[in-house]
XYZ file of C-alpha atoms in Angstrom:
765
model
C 4.675 84.109 146.977
C 2.402 82.200 149.478
C -0.595 80.528 147.880
C -3.803 80.557 149.944
C -5.675 77.251 149.669
C -9.006 77.358 147.964
C -12.039 76.033 149.706
C -13.674 73.117 147.972
C -17.447 72.774 148.489
C -17.569 69.228 147.352
C -16.085 66.797 149.800
C -14.895 64.562 147.146
C -12.560 67.258 146.068
C -10.886 67.774 149.460
C -7.360 66.342 149.716
C -7.758 64.488 152.972
C -10.523 62.532 151.526
C -8.314 61.414 148.718
C -5.470 59.932 150.974
C -5.330 56.237 151.791
C -5.683 55.637 155.549
C -3.578 52.747 157.116
C -3.952 52.320 160.912
C -0.979 49.828 161.257
C 2.132 51.541 163.084
C 5.881 50.559 163.277
C 8.711 51.527 165.780
C 9.939 54.098 163.382
C 6.443 55.544 163.427
C 7.022 56.222 167.108
C 10.561 58.007 166.836
C 13.290 55.316 166.356
C 14.430 56.817 163.094
C 14.838 60.222 164.741
C 17.186 58.791 167.346
C 19.354 57.162 164.856
C 19.503 60.413 162.902
C 20.669 62.384 165.920
C 23.479 59.902 166.558
C 24.681 60.224 162.993
C 24.681 64.007 163.319
C 26.964 63.848 166.344
C 29.464 61.610 164.566
C 29.532 63.986 161.534
C 30.360 66.938 163.767
C 33.465 65.247 165.133
C 34.706 64.435 161.617
C 34.126 68.066 160.487
C 36.282 69.456 163.281
C 39.202 67.274 162.164
C 38.830 68.392 158.562
C 38.886 72.076 159.488
C 42.157 71.661 161.403
C 43.800 69.937 158.444
C 42.784 72.845 156.212
C 44.225 75.372 158.640
C 47.539 73.445 158.764
C 47.711 73.361 154.969
C 47.080 77.101 154.692
C 49.900 77.847 157.173
C 52.300 75.722 155.131
C 51.360 77.510 151.888
C 51.793 80.956 153.444
C 55.217 79.969 154.762
C 56.236 78.638 151.350
C 55.028 81.792 149.559
C 57.054 83.997 151.882
C 60.123 81.791 151.524
C 59.744 81.814 147.708
C 59.691 85.610 147.750
C 62.799 85.666 149.886
C 64.462 83.128 147.582
C 63.627 85.142 144.457
C 64.957 88.343 146.001
C 68.160 86.595 147.142
C 68.771 85.111 143.688
C 68.336 88.462 141.906
C 70.283 90.400 144.536
C 73.180 87.982 144.385
C 73.390 87.137 140.667
C 71.344 89.738 138.816
C 72.687 92.971 137.294
C 74.925 94.562 139.913
C 74.361 91.604 142.236
C 76.707 90.989 145.117
C 78.148 87.776 143.715
C 79.042 89.642 140.499
C 81.138 92.211 142.374
C 84.906 91.929 142.165
C 87.880 92.870 144.253
C 87.549 95.626 146.794
C 83.938 96.318 145.813
C 82.904 92.820 146.918
C 84.794 93.108 150.218
C 83.358 96.531 151.030
C 79.781 95.519 150.138
C 79.605 92.279 152.181
C 78.305 93.720 155.473
C 75.648 95.854 153.827
C 74.565 92.908 151.678
C 74.191 90.601 154.696
C 72.234 93.224 156.658
C 69.986 93.769 153.649
C 69.382 89.982 153.434
C 68.403 89.844 157.138
C 66.022 92.776 156.695
C 64.453 91.199 153.631
C 63.995 87.902 155.537
C 62.029 89.716 158.237
C 60.148 91.786 155.691
C 58.899 88.773 153.755
C 57.872 86.979 157.042
C 55.992 89.956 158.417
C 52.316 89.191 159.036
C 52.763 85.426 159.395
C 51.361 83.890 162.626
C 51.085 80.531 164.259
C 52.286 77.590 162.282
C 52.975 79.736 159.181
C 55.391 81.910 161.114
C 57.061 78.865 162.628
C 57.481 77.147 159.237
C 58.868 80.345 157.537
C 61.268 80.875 160.446
C 62.794 77.456 159.950
C 63.019 77.629 156.140
C 64.234 81.266 155.812
C 66.820 80.840 158.560
C 68.404 77.979 156.665
C 68.344 80.056 153.473
C 69.909 83.062 155.220
C 72.713 80.886 156.580
C 73.421 79.716 153.027
C 73.553 83.339 151.844
C 76.000 84.198 154.635
C 78.201 81.266 153.732
C 78.302 82.250 150.031
C 79.066 85.892 150.809
C 81.910 84.905 153.143
C 83.490 82.679 150.489
C 83.008 85.271 147.718
C 84.458 88.164 149.726
C 87.456 86.024 150.692
C 88.158 85.190 147.062
C 87.732 88.783 145.940
C 89.938 90.049 148.796
C 92.710 87.974 147.269
C 91.973 89.361 143.809
C 91.859 92.853 145.275
C 95.347 92.507 146.603
C 96.587 90.975 143.374
C 95.067 93.770 141.237
C 96.341 96.505 143.540
C 99.796 95.021 143.421
C 99.641 94.626 139.637
C 98.428 98.215 139.241
C 101.331 99.407 141.371
C 103.778 97.443 139.263
C 102.226 98.949 136.107
C 102.500 102.387 137.670
C 106.238 101.949 138.153
C 106.518 100.753 134.536
C 104.627 103.836 133.313
C 106.812 106.129 135.429
C 109.847 104.539 133.816
C 108.375 105.179 130.349
C 107.558 108.802 131.130
C 111.170 109.318 132.172
C 112.539 107.455 129.112
C 115.181 110.127 128.508
C 116.505 109.825 132.109
C 118.314 106.460 132.526
C 118.595 106.846 136.328
C 114.828 107.304 136.721
C 114.151 104.350 134.451
C 116.413 102.108 136.572
C 114.859 103.407 139.805
C 111.322 102.572 138.691
C 112.384 99.149 137.425
C 113.828 98.378 140.897
C 110.626 99.573 142.596
C 108.548 97.365 140.343
C 110.751 94.374 141.137
C 110.245 94.933 144.892
C 106.485 95.004 144.440
C 106.649 91.812 142.383
C 108.453 90.031 145.213
C 105.771 91.155 147.696
C 103.084 89.900 145.331
C 104.908 86.614 144.960
C 104.967 86.065 148.724
C 101.251 86.774 149.060
C 100.359 84.511 146.152
C 102.769 81.771 147.087
C 105.028 81.843 144.040
C 108.131 79.695 144.039
C 111.552 81.100 143.062
C 111.289 79.978 139.440
C 107.886 81.631 138.979
C 109.067 84.825 140.675
C 112.166 85.023 138.462
C 110.073 84.546 135.313
C 107.713 87.376 136.348
C 110.642 89.707 137.098
C 112.274 88.999 133.725
C 109.023 89.697 131.859
C 108.554 92.935 133.788
C 112.079 94.269 133.185
C 112.021 93.226 129.515
C 108.638 94.868 129.005
C 109.856 98.165 130.442
C 113.007 98.103 128.300
C 110.926 97.296 125.205
C 108.500 100.183 125.812
C 111.343 102.633 126.441
C 112.961 101.492 123.186
C 109.737 102.073 121.254
C 109.321 105.517 122.821
C 112.865 106.489 121.899
C 112.180 105.330 118.331
C 109.464 107.973 117.937
C 112.104 110.693 118.172
C 115.281 108.926 117.107
C 115.204 105.381 115.744
C 118.987 105.225 115.828
C 119.061 106.076 119.545
C 116.402 103.404 120.073
C 118.533 100.873 118.236
C 121.507 101.679 120.482
C 119.342 101.400 123.607
C 118.059 98.018 122.452
C 121.601 96.811 121.826
C 122.887 98.106 125.173
C 120.115 96.297 127.101
C 119.883 93.145 125.007
C 120.711 91.002 128.080
C 117.551 92.289 129.826
C 115.236 91.749 126.861
C 113.510 88.427 126.310
C 113.951 86.712 122.982
C 110.351 87.408 122.076
C 110.710 91.129 122.834
C 113.964 91.361 120.858
C 112.298 89.721 117.870
C 109.299 92.034 118.126
C 111.504 95.125 118.362
C 113.654 94.140 115.402
C 110.572 93.601 113.249
C 108.892 96.846 114.271
C 111.989 99.058 114.259
C 113.939 97.755 111.295
C 112.126 99.912 108.768
C 112.419 102.999 110.984
C 116.085 102.329 111.670
C 116.834 101.873 107.973
C 114.900 105.049 107.210
C 116.742 107.018 109.897
C 120.115 105.748 108.737
C 119.263 106.617 105.151
C 118.117 110.098 106.213
C 121.362 110.679 108.075
C 123.358 109.455 105.084
C 121.312 111.576 102.656
C 121.720 114.682 104.818
C 125.449 114.049 104.904
C 125.569 113.746 101.114
C 123.434 116.837 100.510
C 125.168 119.015 103.090
C 128.393 119.203 101.112
C 126.941 120.705 97.966
C 128.932 120.599 94.763
C 132.655 121.105 95.328
C 135.439 121.884 92.905
C 136.704 118.364 93.382
C 133.373 117.112 92.048
C 134.246 118.516 88.631
C 136.670 116.287 86.740
C 139.728 117.903 85.243
C 142.808 119.746 86.466
C 140.961 122.406 88.435
C 141.273 121.255 92.037
C 142.619 123.998 94.247
C 142.412 127.727 93.666
C 140.376 128.807 90.649
C 140.001 132.520 89.960
C 140.919 133.193 93.583
C 138.154 131.023 95.007
C 138.924 128.360 97.609
C 138.285 124.775 96.564
C 136.381 124.106 99.785
C 133.468 126.354 98.799
C 130.490 125.181 96.828
C 129.655 126.276 93.322
C 126.749 128.292 94.609
C 129.050 130.545 96.614
C 131.880 130.528 94.108
C 129.936 131.768 91.131
C 130.595 130.895 87.510
C 134.395 131.061 87.426
C 134.866 127.493 88.598
C 132.235 126.254 86.133
C 134.062 128.014 83.296
C 137.303 126.416 84.432
C 135.658 123.023 84.057
C 134.217 123.936 80.651
C 137.663 124.948 79.338
C 138.583 121.265 79.335
C 135.466 120.502 77.299
C 136.335 122.768 74.373
C 137.093 121.020 71.096
C 140.492 121.704 69.568
C 141.021 125.099 68.065
C 138.447 126.863 70.229
C 139.616 129.705 72.461
C 138.667 130.282 76.083
C 136.753 133.415 75.079
C 133.932 131.132 73.867
C 133.528 130.064 77.513
C 134.355 133.371 79.211
C 131.509 135.103 77.380
C 128.820 132.705 78.616
C 126.262 133.975 81.093
C 127.293 132.880 84.580
C 124.217 130.855 85.533
C 124.148 129.216 82.115
C 127.801 128.180 82.451
C 127.186 126.802 85.938
C 124.148 124.741 84.873
C 125.897 123.454 81.744
C 129.023 122.423 83.673
C 126.935 120.596 86.261
C 124.938 118.719 83.627
C 128.051 117.602 81.761
C 129.755 116.578 85.007
C 126.716 114.534 86.075
C 126.482 112.575 82.839
C 127.110 108.823 83.218
C 130.807 107.970 82.798
C 130.235 106.369 79.395
C 128.729 109.627 78.097
C 130.598 112.225 80.156
C 134.024 111.618 78.640
C 132.829 112.236 75.086
C 130.753 115.376 75.723
C 132.358 118.594 74.542
C 131.663 122.152 73.359
C 131.986 122.888 69.671
C 130.881 126.518 69.851
C 129.943 128.801 72.733
C 129.937 132.592 73.035
C 130.465 134.513 69.807
C 131.167 138.194 69.479
C 129.192 140.189 66.907
C 132.370 140.407 64.831
C 132.755 136.644 64.837
C 129.066 136.237 64.048
C 129.444 138.611 61.103
C 132.297 136.497 59.766
C 130.205 133.332 60.054
C 127.231 135.034 58.399
C 129.325 136.319 55.517
C 130.791 132.852 55.003
C 127.301 131.385 54.968
C 126.134 133.877 52.325
C 129.099 132.941 50.203
C 128.415 129.246 50.694
C 124.636 129.281 50.142
C 124.438 132.109 47.615
C 122.048 134.572 49.297
C 121.206 136.095 52.701
C 117.870 134.313 52.638
C 119.509 130.936 52.161
C 122.248 131.745 54.658
C 119.740 132.658 57.406
C 118.497 129.072 57.358
C 121.753 128.059 59.033
C 123.432 131.153 60.495
C 121.796 134.151 62.179
C 122.953 137.676 61.290
C 125.129 139.475 63.869
C 123.189 140.398 66.996
C 120.401 137.917 66.255
C 121.945 134.806 67.784
C 121.741 133.562 71.356
C 125.448 132.799 70.991
C 126.033 136.583 70.891
C 124.218 136.873 74.228
C 126.240 134.138 75.924
C 123.091 132.032 76.198
C 123.830 129.237 73.741
C 126.302 126.406 73.224
C 126.645 123.887 70.418
C 127.479 120.565 72.024
C 129.877 118.013 70.590
C 130.553 114.346 71.186
C 133.976 112.865 70.567
C 134.968 115.977 68.617
C 131.946 115.966 66.301
C 128.504 117.563 66.457
C 126.173 116.054 69.069
C 123.791 115.371 66.180
C 126.163 112.627 65.065
C 126.391 111.035 68.515
C 124.773 107.656 69.291
C 121.081 107.892 70.046
C 121.495 106.942 73.726
C 123.903 109.870 74.173
C 121.499 112.329 72.576
C 118.596 110.885 74.565
C 120.369 111.311 77.908
C 121.322 114.925 77.235
C 117.880 115.885 75.920
C 115.986 114.089 78.698
C 118.066 115.547 81.540
C 118.640 119.110 80.331
C 115.489 120.433 82.009
C 116.751 119.307 85.438
C 119.539 121.869 85.051
C 117.383 124.708 83.699
C 118.394 124.031 80.085
C 116.614 123.025 76.898
C 117.060 122.393 73.183
C 114.792 124.986 71.487
C 115.256 123.888 67.872
C 114.392 120.343 66.891
C 116.404 120.710 63.683
C 119.538 121.528 65.700
C 119.737 118.793 68.372
C 123.169 120.054 69.417
C 122.098 123.645 70.235
C 121.391 124.108 73.975
C 120.209 127.257 75.781
C 118.825 128.311 79.152
C 115.185 127.290 79.480
C 112.918 130.116 78.373
C 115.582 132.034 76.468
C 113.330 132.011 73.421
C 110.036 130.801 74.808
C 108.520 127.371 74.355
C 110.663 124.586 73.039
C 109.383 121.454 71.292
C 105.762 122.377 71.899
C 105.937 122.867 75.657
C 105.829 126.078 77.612
C 109.100 126.480 79.509
C 109.678 128.940 82.364
C 111.661 132.018 81.412
C 114.293 131.856 84.126
C 118.034 131.935 83.753
C 119.201 131.178 87.271
C 121.499 128.576 88.768
C 119.364 125.454 89.116
C 119.103 123.679 92.442
C 120.445 120.528 90.776
C 123.602 122.388 89.768
C 124.167 123.301 93.420
C 123.574 119.744 94.649
C 126.369 117.161 94.935
C 127.656 115.688 91.713
C 126.659 112.291 90.394
C 130.101 110.873 91.195
C 130.101 112.211 94.733
C 126.636 110.806 95.377
C 127.507 107.363 94.018
C 130.823 107.238 95.873
C 129.136 107.925 99.201
C 126.307 105.527 98.438
C 128.718 102.686 97.768
C 130.274 103.267 101.184
C 126.977 102.266 102.864
C 127.263 98.524 103.702
C 123.550 97.880 104.279
C 121.919 97.381 100.879
C 118.481 98.403 102.147
C 119.829 101.622 103.615
C 121.817 102.284 100.435
C 118.731 101.996 98.229
C 116.669 104.155 100.578
C 119.416 106.781 100.662
C 119.635 106.908 96.872
C 115.874 107.459 96.600
C 115.939 110.049 99.369
C 118.796 112.033 97.829
C 117.193 112.314 94.406
C 113.788 113.028 95.959
C 115.327 115.844 98.003
C 116.909 117.321 94.890
C 113.562 117.157 93.109
C 111.848 118.805 96.087
C 114.469 121.533 96.187
C 113.942 122.171 92.500
C 110.177 122.476 92.967
C 110.629 124.719 95.996
C 112.958 126.944 93.995
C 110.366 127.153 91.216
C 107.646 128.121 93.694
C 109.809 130.791 95.319
C 110.706 132.221 91.935
C 107.056 132.165 90.837
C 105.971 134.004 93.976
C 108.722 136.594 93.529
C 107.726 137.216 89.902
C 104.108 137.699 90.935
C 105.279 140.243 93.501
C 107.459 141.969 90.893
C 104.561 142.351 88.465
C 102.321 143.615 91.243
C 104.718 146.541 91.650
C 104.841 147.077 87.867
C 101.033 147.084 87.568
C 100.924 149.732 90.297
C 103.166 152.011 88.224
C 106.567 151.241 89.734
C 109.649 150.700 87.591
C 111.786 147.585 88.098
C 114.368 149.777 89.827
C 111.758 150.702 92.435
C 110.982 147.068 93.227
C 112.742 145.873 96.426
C 116.082 144.256 95.702
C 115.218 140.942 97.349
C 112.148 140.633 95.119
C 114.170 141.394 91.986
C 116.865 138.919 92.928
C 114.377 136.159 93.703
C 112.441 136.811 90.473
C 115.584 136.553 88.361
C 117.175 138.711 85.710
C 114.920 137.373 82.945
C 111.807 138.523 84.812
C 113.323 141.964 85.458
C 114.336 142.268 81.790
C 110.805 141.230 80.782
C 109.385 143.936 83.041
C 111.610 146.571 81.420
C 110.530 145.443 77.932
C 106.904 145.644 78.992
C 107.319 149.133 80.423
C 109.180 150.301 77.340
C 106.247 149.306 75.153
C 103.645 150.629 77.582
C 105.416 153.995 77.819
C 104.768 154.491 74.090
C 101.063 154.015 74.634
C 100.970 150.687 72.864
C 99.944 147.242 73.988
C 102.444 144.415 73.802
C 102.252 142.657 70.449
C 101.449 138.953 70.552
C 104.214 136.490 69.811
C 102.097 134.308 67.522
C 104.216 131.203 67.948
C 104.056 131.523 71.712
C 100.298 132.158 71.745
C 99.646 129.161 69.472
C 101.865 127.065 71.727
C 99.886 128.220 74.768
C 96.535 127.466 73.167
C 97.613 123.972 72.143
C 98.997 123.333 75.622
C 95.761 124.489 77.251
C 93.703 122.338 74.863
C 95.753 119.159 75.178
C 96.718 119.319 78.841
C 94.549 121.785 80.781
C 95.674 120.533 84.205
C 99.347 121.220 83.502
C 98.599 124.457 81.665
C 96.880 125.750 84.797
C 100.281 125.639 86.532
C 102.004 127.903 83.964
C 103.080 131.269 85.336
C 101.724 133.728 82.788
C 103.831 136.499 84.305
C 106.752 134.966 82.428
C 105.191 136.158 79.170
C 103.853 139.610 79.984
C 106.321 141.267 77.590
C 105.453 138.915 74.706
C 101.680 138.598 74.936
C 99.012 141.298 74.719
C 96.718 142.156 77.599
C 93.728 140.639 75.809
C 95.580 137.383 75.249
C 96.745 137.293 78.878
C 93.088 137.724 79.844
C 92.086 134.870 77.533
C 94.809 132.559 78.832
C 93.938 133.409 82.429
C 90.349 132.436 81.650
C 91.546 129.088 80.284
C 93.487 128.479 83.493
C 90.445 129.363 85.597
C 88.265 126.953 83.612
C 90.883 124.210 83.959
C 90.836 124.647 87.739
C 87.094 125.088 88.254
C 85.418 123.021 85.517
C 87.631 120.259 84.170
C 84.863 118.764 82.031
C 84.289 122.058 80.238
C 88.040 122.588 79.817
C 88.427 119.151 78.207
C 85.443 119.653 75.888
C 86.638 123.063 74.703
C 90.150 121.687 74.325
C 88.924 118.826 72.152
C 86.957 121.266 69.946
C 89.979 123.493 69.421
C 92.369 120.586 68.837
C 89.982 119.106 66.266
C 89.742 122.473 64.481
C 93.543 122.805 64.384
C 93.786 119.293 62.972
C 91.045 120.031 60.432
C 92.983 123.067 59.232
C 96.326 121.258 59.129
C 95.685 119.272 55.969
C 94.524 122.365 54.086
C 97.571 124.312 55.212
C 99.689 121.487 53.824
C 97.751 121.710 50.549
C 98.604 125.406 50.097
C 102.263 124.862 50.997
C 102.229 126.126 54.598
C 104.141 123.324 56.297
C 107.400 122.645 58.101
C 107.790 119.321 56.325
C 111.085 119.136 54.466
C 112.233 122.519 55.746
C 115.097 123.356 58.067
C 116.787 126.335 59.637
C 115.047 129.685 59.304
C 112.737 128.327 56.582
C 111.315 125.914 59.108
C 110.989 128.699 61.670
C 109.174 130.942 59.175
C 106.780 128.140 58.238
C 106.059 127.468 61.912
C 105.271 131.158 62.400
C 102.805 131.158 59.485
C 101.090 128.054 60.887
C 100.859 129.699 64.291
C 99.423 132.902 62.783
C 96.769 130.952 60.889
C 95.746 128.775 63.844
C 95.542 131.808 66.127
C 93.314 133.517 63.553
C 91.127 130.415 63.400
C 90.885 130.331 67.210
C 89.810 133.995 67.190
C 87.162 133.277 64.534
C 85.816 130.398 66.621
C 85.667 132.563 69.744
C 83.872 135.328 67.847
C 81.378 132.753 66.565
C 80.658 131.599 70.128
C 80.122 135.162 71.302
C 77.607 135.724 68.497
C 75.796 132.410 69.020
C 75.051 132.191 72.744
C 78.340 130.414 73.468
C 77.596 127.582 71.018
C 80.710 125.983 69.575
C 80.866 125.981 65.763
C 80.218 122.745 63.904
C 82.717 121.151 61.542
C 81.094 122.684 58.408
C 81.087 126.092 60.090
C 84.754 125.689 60.981
C 85.425 124.739 57.376
C 83.845 128.009 56.247
C 86.193 129.890 58.576
C 89.177 128.007 57.170
C 88.081 128.800 53.599
C 87.787 132.468 54.440
C 91.205 132.669 56.114
C 92.842 130.914 53.152
C 91.536 133.349 50.553
C 94.545 134.390 48.390
C 95.423 138.079 48.650
C 97.815 140.514 47.036
C 99.485 143.114 49.252
C 100.131 146.343 47.380
C 102.485 149.033 48.670
C 103.857 152.307 47.285
C 107.547 152.165 46.481
C 109.845 154.282 48.653
C 113.243 154.216 50.274
C 111.764 151.675 52.663
C 110.394 149.649 49.769
C 112.906 150.200 46.959
C 112.349 147.003 44.992
C 111.829 147.837 41.297
C 112.268 151.583 41.355
C 111.704 151.483 37.646
C 108.366 150.586 36.165
C 105.265 150.467 38.338
C 105.012 152.856 41.267
C 103.547 150.082 43.439
C 105.065 146.791 44.524
C 102.891 143.709 44.826
C 103.450 140.856 47.242
C 101.744 137.606 46.262
C 101.573 134.163 47.811
C 99.813 135.563 50.877
C 96.436 134.696 52.392
C 93.698 136.616 54.137
C 94.865 135.507 57.614
C 98.154 137.346 56.944
C 96.490 140.635 56.017
C 96.724 141.939 59.562
C 100.521 141.730 59.584
C 100.987 143.667 56.329
C 103.145 146.838 56.315
C 101.592 150.159 57.272
C 100.131 152.017 54.309
C 99.715 148.905 52.212
C 96.484 147.713 50.629
C 95.003 144.242 50.272
C 93.185 142.763 47.317
C 91.475 139.381 47.593
C 92.326 137.231 44.590
C 90.534 133.944 44.195
C 90.831 131.661 41.218
C 87.808 129.761 39.994
C 89.571 126.462 40.705
C 90.325 127.578 44.292
C 86.616 127.429 45.137
C 85.488 124.090 46.636
C 83.507 122.265 43.952
C 80.325 121.930 46.012
C 80.262 125.666 46.750
C 81.120 126.418 43.155
C 78.078 124.482 41.946
C 75.777 126.015 44.564
C 76.864 129.564 43.719
C 76.470 128.904 39.991
C 72.891 127.660 40.486
C 71.957 130.691 42.596
C 73.390 133.096 40.023
C 71.658 131.270 37.152
C 68.303 131.747 38.874
C 69.046 135.431 39.457
C 70.506 136.229 36.038
C 68.410 133.909 33.940
C 71.536 132.540 32.337
C 74.648 130.584 33.223
C 77.139 132.795 35.108
C 80.749 133.255 34.054
C 83.644 131.989 36.163
C 84.486 135.576 37.156
C 80.926 136.110 38.389
C 81.133 132.914 40.472
C 84.494 134.067 41.913
C 83.112 137.504 42.762
C 80.071 136.014 44.517
C 82.312 133.580 46.443
C 84.652 136.368 47.576
C 81.704 138.471 48.759
C 80.190 135.452 50.540
C 83.370 134.415 52.365
C 84.504 137.914 53.310
C 81.050 138.784 54.682
C 81.140 135.701 56.908
């Protein structure tokens, strides 16, 4: 803001009166300094004009450099960045050169657009030099990639001919044609690339060898033996490296193929008459020797078994054998190792009822009573020998039971392969068809009496003879394994077919059909034992009754399910429909279902049941129910009583679970069940013509030595009295009962009162 001066009234206060006044003047006072100043201003103007021009020149240079830097950055990225021209190969680089160069020219102009004067002139010089460098690099790169393009195209064409040869591997003429075409292309490539003769020859050899190698490998996929022949036929065209590679990769396949061919040759012949030692080569019972046992039936097997009879035995003991049993037995004996085969014989085979009666009568005379005789000889009509389903084996003219242990071991361990088994441990010489009397030695055997697949397969001697004719040890070993694996597979397949046929048979029976109404092919596949079982089942069902449990079989089944649930799940329960009640079949089916669906539960329940059986075993021994020291029928009877008790115990345990929310009983609770089942009883029955013992005297007969678990199998019309001795009561229970009674009665109870209370307590539980 402008300040207006203030008037001062007093002169002394006015500014002009306060300045010093000097009247002396110099040249500068009259304008010299101003002149000099003007001259200096003129000189400064000239210097400023020069400075402004220098600034303008510098700005032009910077603008030119900025534009050239942009062009340089673009060129670098476009040439070497992702998808850049200099990264392109082959035909792509050749085809893209023109467009790349045009794009570079356009970008040069684009980055220089807007530059004028010196800037434009500087950018023109710098960018033109850079563009020429780009052109030079693109020309060199495209020339190099044009060469690679040709080389790759030629190589692809050669590969195409090689692939065409491989596709036509089964047509030798087409393979040769494509090899020749590939060679021609190789020569053209060699000329373009400047190969010398040595290099060209090496490339041709590698190409031809590679094609032959690939064709060999392709042939090996279908036929390793044909591949091996192809490799041998063209060995002169295969390089050493390719031959080595092929031998290493194909040797296993070739050995396997040779072993398969050898095994098929061995198995295709089946078992011939000449496979059975003895004087039976040629015509036997009107059957040609060239046919296999399977087509010939049992006559040839019987002819072989004649030579195995011990002295004094007639051919009728062989003629009466069931056909499939005779066939399986003959095959097993013929397949025994040479050191065992020669000594094996037949001491006793089929027996007529008349002959059985003679043996039974002699046994009664020898042992003094029918009861004692039955331990060693069955009555007429009660022996598998009478059915043609049993043979007593011998070794060197004596019972097999007296043979060396290795002989007995071989026969017992291999019998199952031929559909045979030894059902009685106390008679190690007695052999029957598997399943003829149910489980043997604690295992559940299938009830089939058919010719086994092993009996139809080549004999041991025939197999070994053909194996020894194979010179290659590796192939020989593979063939041996393959042959026996095939026989095992055939056996399993036969079992599965039979199992399926039996299931189909029982489906018809459950729908009300009779076995005669079941299709013939189903009956034949199921086997005669299954058909006979169906008839037995229908016979019982027609009388309005359920099948009665075979206690020994049921106990065997329960133990099997408890100890080995996985294997038990594979048992075909249809084999036992005529020997097990519907309720038991339902129970066993449930055990199989549990084994398949809940293995943990199956194992736990199995352990509980096995422990209970073991817990009961010692007490059964204590009351004299044991097979220890027994033989013959006495041993069989004891085994039946054990089975009846254990089945009763299993039923008690199941009833306990049903009443206690599926809780398994504890050991003390199981002990209470055992005590109850082992209560002594007396079975009383009126005397009659069916029960004539002691017509004189009492009108009732009494059977002692029985226990409560046997009450259910007593005769119709009989009565049961529980009889417990004071000393039979466990001491801890005895004391507890006595104390309870003393509190109730106000006095010490008598032994009879303790016994009565114990009986009431156990029976009620």
